[in-house]
Each structure stands twice: as C-alpha cells, then as structure tokens.
C-alpha positions as a printed Julia matrix, in Angstrom:
299×3 Matrix{Float64}:
   9.66    2.12    6.47
   5.75    4.1     6.68
   4.01    4.15    3.13
   3.48    7.47    1.54
   0.36    9.07    1.73
  -2.81    9.26   -0.2
  -2.54   12.81   -2.03
  -5.89   12.98   -2.58
  -7.29   11.17    0.71
  -5.01   12.38    2.99
  -3.95   16.13    4.1
  -5.48   19.26    4.14
  -8.71   19.88    2.64
 -10.83   22.76    1.22
 -14.17   22.33    0.27
 -16.96   24.38   -1.45
 -20.47   24.29   -0.83
 -22.46   25.63   -4.64
 -25.63   27.86   -3.82
 -27.02   27.84   -6.88
 -30.58   30.01   -7.62
 -32.83   28.95  -10.05
 -34.37   31.28  -12.57
 -37.59   30.73  -11.1
 -36.44   30.74   -7.26
 -39.05   32.95   -4.73
 -36.24   33.99   -3.12
 -32.06   33.85   -3.26
 -31.3    30.7    -1.04
 -35.42   29.67   -0.93
 -34.17   26.42   -3.33
 -30.73   25.71   -1.29
 -28.5    25.43    2.04
 -29.33   28.28    4.2
 -25.53   29.88    5.94
 -27.09   28.67    9.46
 -27.72   25.2     8.22
 -23.84   25.1     5.56
 -22.36   26.33    9.17
 -23.3    24.13   11.01
 -23.03   21.03    9.14
 -19.59   22.06    8.46
 -18.39   22.01   11.48
 -20.03   18.4    12.51
 -18.58   16.99    8.98
 -14.79   18.56   10.06
 -14.84   17.14   14.09
 -16.27   13.34   12.41
 -13.6    13.66    9.43
 -10.9    14.27   12.37
 -12.19   11.04   13.68
 -12.84    9.28   11.75
  -9.52    9.49    9.93
  -7.39    9.64   13.11
  -6.68   13.01   11.87
  -5.25   11.72    8.4
  -7.42   14.04    6.54
  -8.41   17.92    7.73
 -11.07   19.14    6.18
 -10.42   23.17    6.33
 -12.6    25.44    8.55
 -14.94   27.95    6.84
 -13.32   31.24    6.22
 -11.2    33.43    3.89
  -8.44   30.71    3.06
 -10.66   27.56    4.27
 -13.55   25.9     3.25
 -16.52   28.51    1.97
 -19.83   28.42    1.0
 -20.98   30.91   -2.26
 -24.1    33.2    -1.82
 -26.32   32.55   -4.38
 -25.36   31.33   -7.68
 -27.48   32.34  -10.52
 -27.73   29.44  -12.93
 -30.74   31.4   -15.35
 -32.78   27.6   -15.9
 -35.63   27.09  -14.07
 -35.78   24.37  -11.08
 -37.87   22.24  -13.46
 -34.73   21.92  -15.97
 -32.53   19.61  -13.68
 -35.18   17.55  -12.52
 -33.25   14.14  -11.44
 -29.64   15.39  -13.21
 -27.86   16.76   -9.9
 -24.56   15.9   -11.78
 -24.93   15.28  -14.63
 -26.65   18.96  -15.28
 -26.95   21.4   -12.52
 -23.67   20.2   -10.71
 -21.8    21.53  -13.35
 -23.53   24.24  -14.27
 -23.12   25.45  -10.62
 -19.83   25.03  -10.67
 -19.49   27.07  -14.33
 -21.59   30.02  -11.91
 -19.08   29.9    -8.99
 -16.31   30.06  -11.41
 -18.17   33.41  -13.64
 -19.27   34.41   -9.64
 -15.02   34.68   -8.99
 -14.45   31.52   -7.69
 -10.87   30.16   -8.85
 -12.05   26.23   -8.46
  -8.96   24.47   -7.95
  -8.44   25.65   -4.98
 -11.27   23.81   -3.76
 -10.29   19.99   -3.07
 -13.94   19.03   -2.33
 -17.14   20.03   -4.06
 -20.55   19.69   -3.85
 -24.16   21.29   -5.09
 -26.59   21.93   -1.98
 -30.29   21.75   -2.9
 -34.05   22.09   -0.96
 -37.44   20.35   -2.29
 -36.66   21.44   -6.2
 -35.09   20.69   -8.98
 -36.95   16.62   -8.46
 -34.23   14.42   -7.1
 -34.99   10.25   -6.02
 -31.98   10.18   -3.54
 -30.85   12.06   -0.81
 -27.54   12.26   -2.24
 -25.36   11.56   -5.22
 -21.94   11.27   -5.59
 -18.81   10.1    -7.98
 -17.1     7.28   -6.61
 -13.34    8.18   -6.55
 -13.52   11.59   -8.4
 -15.27   14.89   -6.7
 -18.45   16.18   -7.23
 -22.27   15.62   -5.04
 -25.28   16.39   -4.74
 -27.24   16.71   -1.49
 -30.76   16.23   -2.22
 -34.56   17.63   -0.54
 -32.29   18.87    2.22
 -31.06   16.07    3.24
 -28.13   17.92    4.7
 -27.47   15.78    7.91
 -24.52   14.55    9.38
 -24.95   10.73    7.88
 -25.47   11.49    4.08
 -22.89   14.45    3.58
 -20.45   11.19    5.05
 -21.91    9.22    2.91
 -21.47   10.92   -0.24
 -17.91   12.1     0.82
 -17.39    8.81    1.2
 -17.64    8.08   -2.26
 -15.25   10.74   -3.37
 -13.11    8.9    -1.79
 -13.85    5.9    -3.44
 -15.63    3.64   -1.15
 -18.59    1.71   -2.31
 -21.63    1.01   -0.74
 -21.06   -1.08    2.37
 -22.81   -4.48    2.42
 -24.2    -7.54    4.12
 -24.69  -10.99    2.64
 -27.49  -12.4     3.24
 -27.79  -16.07    3.56
 -31.59  -16.54    4.8
 -30.11  -17.9     8.63
 -29.32  -21.01    6.67
 -25.19  -20.39    7.47
 -22.92  -17.81    8.12
 -21.49  -17.79    4.69
 -22.39  -19.68    1.67
 -25.31  -19.36   -1.15
 -26.92  -16.11   -0.14
 -27.39  -12.45   -2.38
 -26.15   -9.2    -1.7
 -28.19   -6.2     0.13
 -27.42   -2.95   -1.14
 -26.79   -0.36    1.7
 -27.37   -3.6     4.53
 -24.77   -2.91    6.33
 -26.48   -0.4     9.28
 -23.13    0.27   11.16
 -21.29    1.62    8.68
 -21.77    5.17    6.44
 -21.21    3.44    3.57
 -24.29    1.38    4.23
 -27.38    2.69    6.25
 -25.34    3.86    9.23
 -26.38    6.86   11.31
 -24.68   10.1    12.32
 -20.94    9.44   13.83
 -20.27    5.99   12.4
 -17.48    4.89   11.34
 -16.09    3.54    7.99
 -15.36   -0.3     8.74
 -11.5    -1.06    8.96
 -10.92   -2.48    4.9
 -12.31    0.74    4.2
 -10.37    2.86    6.45
  -7.19    0.31    5.12
  -7.89    0.95    1.26
  -8.2     4.92    1.13
  -4.66    4.8     3.68
  -6.63    5.92    6.61
  -5.03    2.94    8.6
  -2.05    2.4     6.95
  -1.23   -1.35    6.09
   0.94   -2.24    9.17
  -1.96   -2.42   11.49
  -4.03   -3.86    9.2
  -2.58   -7.15    9.59
  -2.66   -9.71    7.05
  -3.3   -13.56    9.0
  -1.0   -16.23    7.5
   0.28  -18.28   10.62
  -1.83  -19.57   13.38
  -0.78  -16.86   15.96
  -2.37  -14.41   19.0
  -3.47  -11.34   17.46
  -4.32   -8.16   19.83
  -7.21   -6.51   17.5
  -7.33   -2.29   18.54
 -10.76   -0.71   18.44
 -10.99    0.97   14.48
 -13.46    3.82   15.85
 -12.12    5.06   18.73
  -9.32    8.17   19.26
  -5.81    6.46   18.2
  -3.84    5.08   22.03
  -0.92    4.08   20.69
   0.14    1.74   17.78
  -1.35   -1.67   16.76
  -3.7    -3.62   14.81
  -6.73   -1.9    13.58
  -8.6    -4.68   11.42
  -7.27   -8.03   10.96
  -8.17   -9.76    7.67
  -7.23  -13.6     6.08
  -6.98  -14.78    2.55
 -10.35  -17.0     1.85
  -9.45  -17.31   -2.02
  -8.06  -15.84   -5.21
 -10.71  -13.16   -5.14
 -11.79  -13.13   -1.19
 -10.28  -11.83    2.15
 -12.06  -12.52    5.25
 -11.66   -9.21    7.76
 -12.27   -8.17   11.21
 -13.38   -5.04   12.76
 -13.33   -4.62   16.87
 -16.11   -1.8    16.69
 -16.46    0.32   20.73
 -18.43    2.83   20.11
 -21.12    0.75   18.47
 -23.97    0.29   21.97
 -24.96   -3.13   22.71
 -22.46   -5.42   24.69
 -22.61   -7.82   21.44
 -19.98   -5.04   20.09
 -18.33   -4.51   23.39
 -17.54   -8.17   23.33
 -17.15   -9.53   19.74
 -16.22   -9.06   16.37
 -17.26   -8.19   13.24
 -17.19  -10.26   10.51
 -16.88   -9.24    6.59
 -15.64  -10.47    3.21
 -14.47   -7.89    0.72
 -12.12   -8.06   -2.4
  -9.03   -8.49   -2.05
  -8.39   -4.34   -2.05
 -10.8    -4.64    0.91
 -13.08   -1.7    -0.82
 -16.05   -4.23   -1.68
 -16.99   -5.16    1.95
 -19.92   -7.53    3.0
 -21.42   -7.59    6.73
 -21.47  -11.49    7.89
 -24.0   -12.82   10.7
 -21.98  -14.5    12.35
 -24.63  -15.72   15.02
 -27.51  -16.71   12.05
 -31.03  -17.37   14.27
 -29.92  -16.37   17.18
 -29.86  -13.17   18.81
 -27.59  -10.68   17.55
 -24.82  -10.28   15.14
 -21.17  -10.82   16.13
 -18.51  -13.31   16.97
 -18.58  -13.46   20.68
 -15.14  -14.47   22.86
 -14.99  -18.0    23.29
 -16.56  -18.84   20.48
 -15.13  -20.49   16.55
 -15.61  -19.08   13.09
 -14.78  -21.76   10.48
 -15.07  -21.93    7.24
 -14.33  -25.65    5.97
 -14.23  -24.85    2.48
C-alpha cells in the first residue's frame, strides 16, 4: 500500500510574504519587495514547485483565500535595529505586525520576510531547517534563493560535494559546503531540482520509486527532474556501511552529454538527507559515471 503523504511537505499550501516598513524607511515599500516583483516571483515559484514535486506540493496562487503579500507593515523600529537579525528579531516582529494588521497567521503554512539593502545582512537568504520561517535579504528575490530557503523549511540541509583532490573517486577528502552546483540546496541556479535522495526524504519520491539495491540485477532508472511518465525508479541506493548509502540519479534536464549518458553519484546518511556529490571521473572532463563504465568501492 502507498505510504501516507506527509502533511507538512505535501498538499495545498498557502504562503505569506511579510513586507516590513521601518521607522526610518523613506517610503512604504522602500526596504522590501514590490507588488510586481512579489507577484512575478510567486508565479515562478508555484510552477517550479509543481515541477519539482510532480504536483505533490501545490503552492496556492496569490489572491483571496490563497497566498498573499502584506501591505507595508509598520515595525516601529529603525532598520539598523535588525542588522543581521533576520530570523531572531525581524521575522517574529514582522509576524506580530501582520497579526496586528488582521492577518490570521495560522491560515498560512509558510511565511517569509523580504528586505532590500536594509537591514544589513551577510547573506542572500536564511531559513529554519524543518520549520516555518525565512528571510530573503539584500534584494535577492530570485527563484534559486527562494527554492533553497524553502528547501530548508521542508527539512533539507545543504547539498555538498566530496573533494578528494582528484586522488580518487571516494576516500580521504573534505566537504565543500554548497558544493553541488546542480542542486538548489547547493549552488545550483534557477530551475534546478533537488537530488533524488532529498526528494525521497520529503516524500516527493515514494520509497517504492527509490530502489534499495540489495541483489545483483538490472534496474531501469528514470529521470528525476522531468515530468513523470508512468511509474519507475527515480533513484537507486546501495548500502555502503552502517551509516551511509550510495545514491545514483539520472538528471536529463542538465545540459551536456555527460548528463544525457551518465549517472550522478553521491553518498548520504541513511535518511538520504546529508548529501555529498562525488566526482566519478577524477582528473578527467566531466563528473558523471558514463554508460559502459563501472564504479567500484573495494571496501
């Protein structure tokens, strides 16, 4: 029987854009996202989330009864009071101002505060991991930043790369934070998808479609970043040891023949959350494991 859907990461979700007005703002929306930019970003985000999740999460469109952006919310403090305090102070104060303005916060599954160059913030975005709340700062209102921070809210950590210094495929090395440049939880750009292990961990790929390979055989792997075309495996995982699994993805929308004719290899913890992409072709051009090649972990 199918596993019950996650009520947190799946289903119909309303979002609230919190738009603060500081006591020293030059105009109502001088320090936050405009109506036009919020509308464009939300429409882009709705379509992207539908593609990423194959419709398992549906972000409500802007409008009455759907997602909304607040008018300028009078915060009562100057912007400098919130320097580098986007989640610890600005986000809760903006929520309180929205409630005072008549918004029923419990009607919205997710919310975030959006600011331009003020208050000061040493980041493009910041979000709770596995909890509601994000801050998009410095006017970084792009789809990739929004997708990254929303992924944190869903419970996803960063997508890393395992750097062995070109000495081997897997072995002694170090973590490169944000190192996976083909995943929005790393440094991937607009339109890119979460890895299959991440999608499985938030129930967008059911367990039955991410095969646990425990016996030799032939396994047909379908793309994990295009519209679904029937059922099939969207990821393959092989146990490496008591704490880690290998995962293999087929990513058809990424440009270049290496992705058209190769598998993306990474290893994770057993929950599929802590992901490290591995270069399957060290000292060569490309990083995927090509058709006709073998990856071997002797240990």
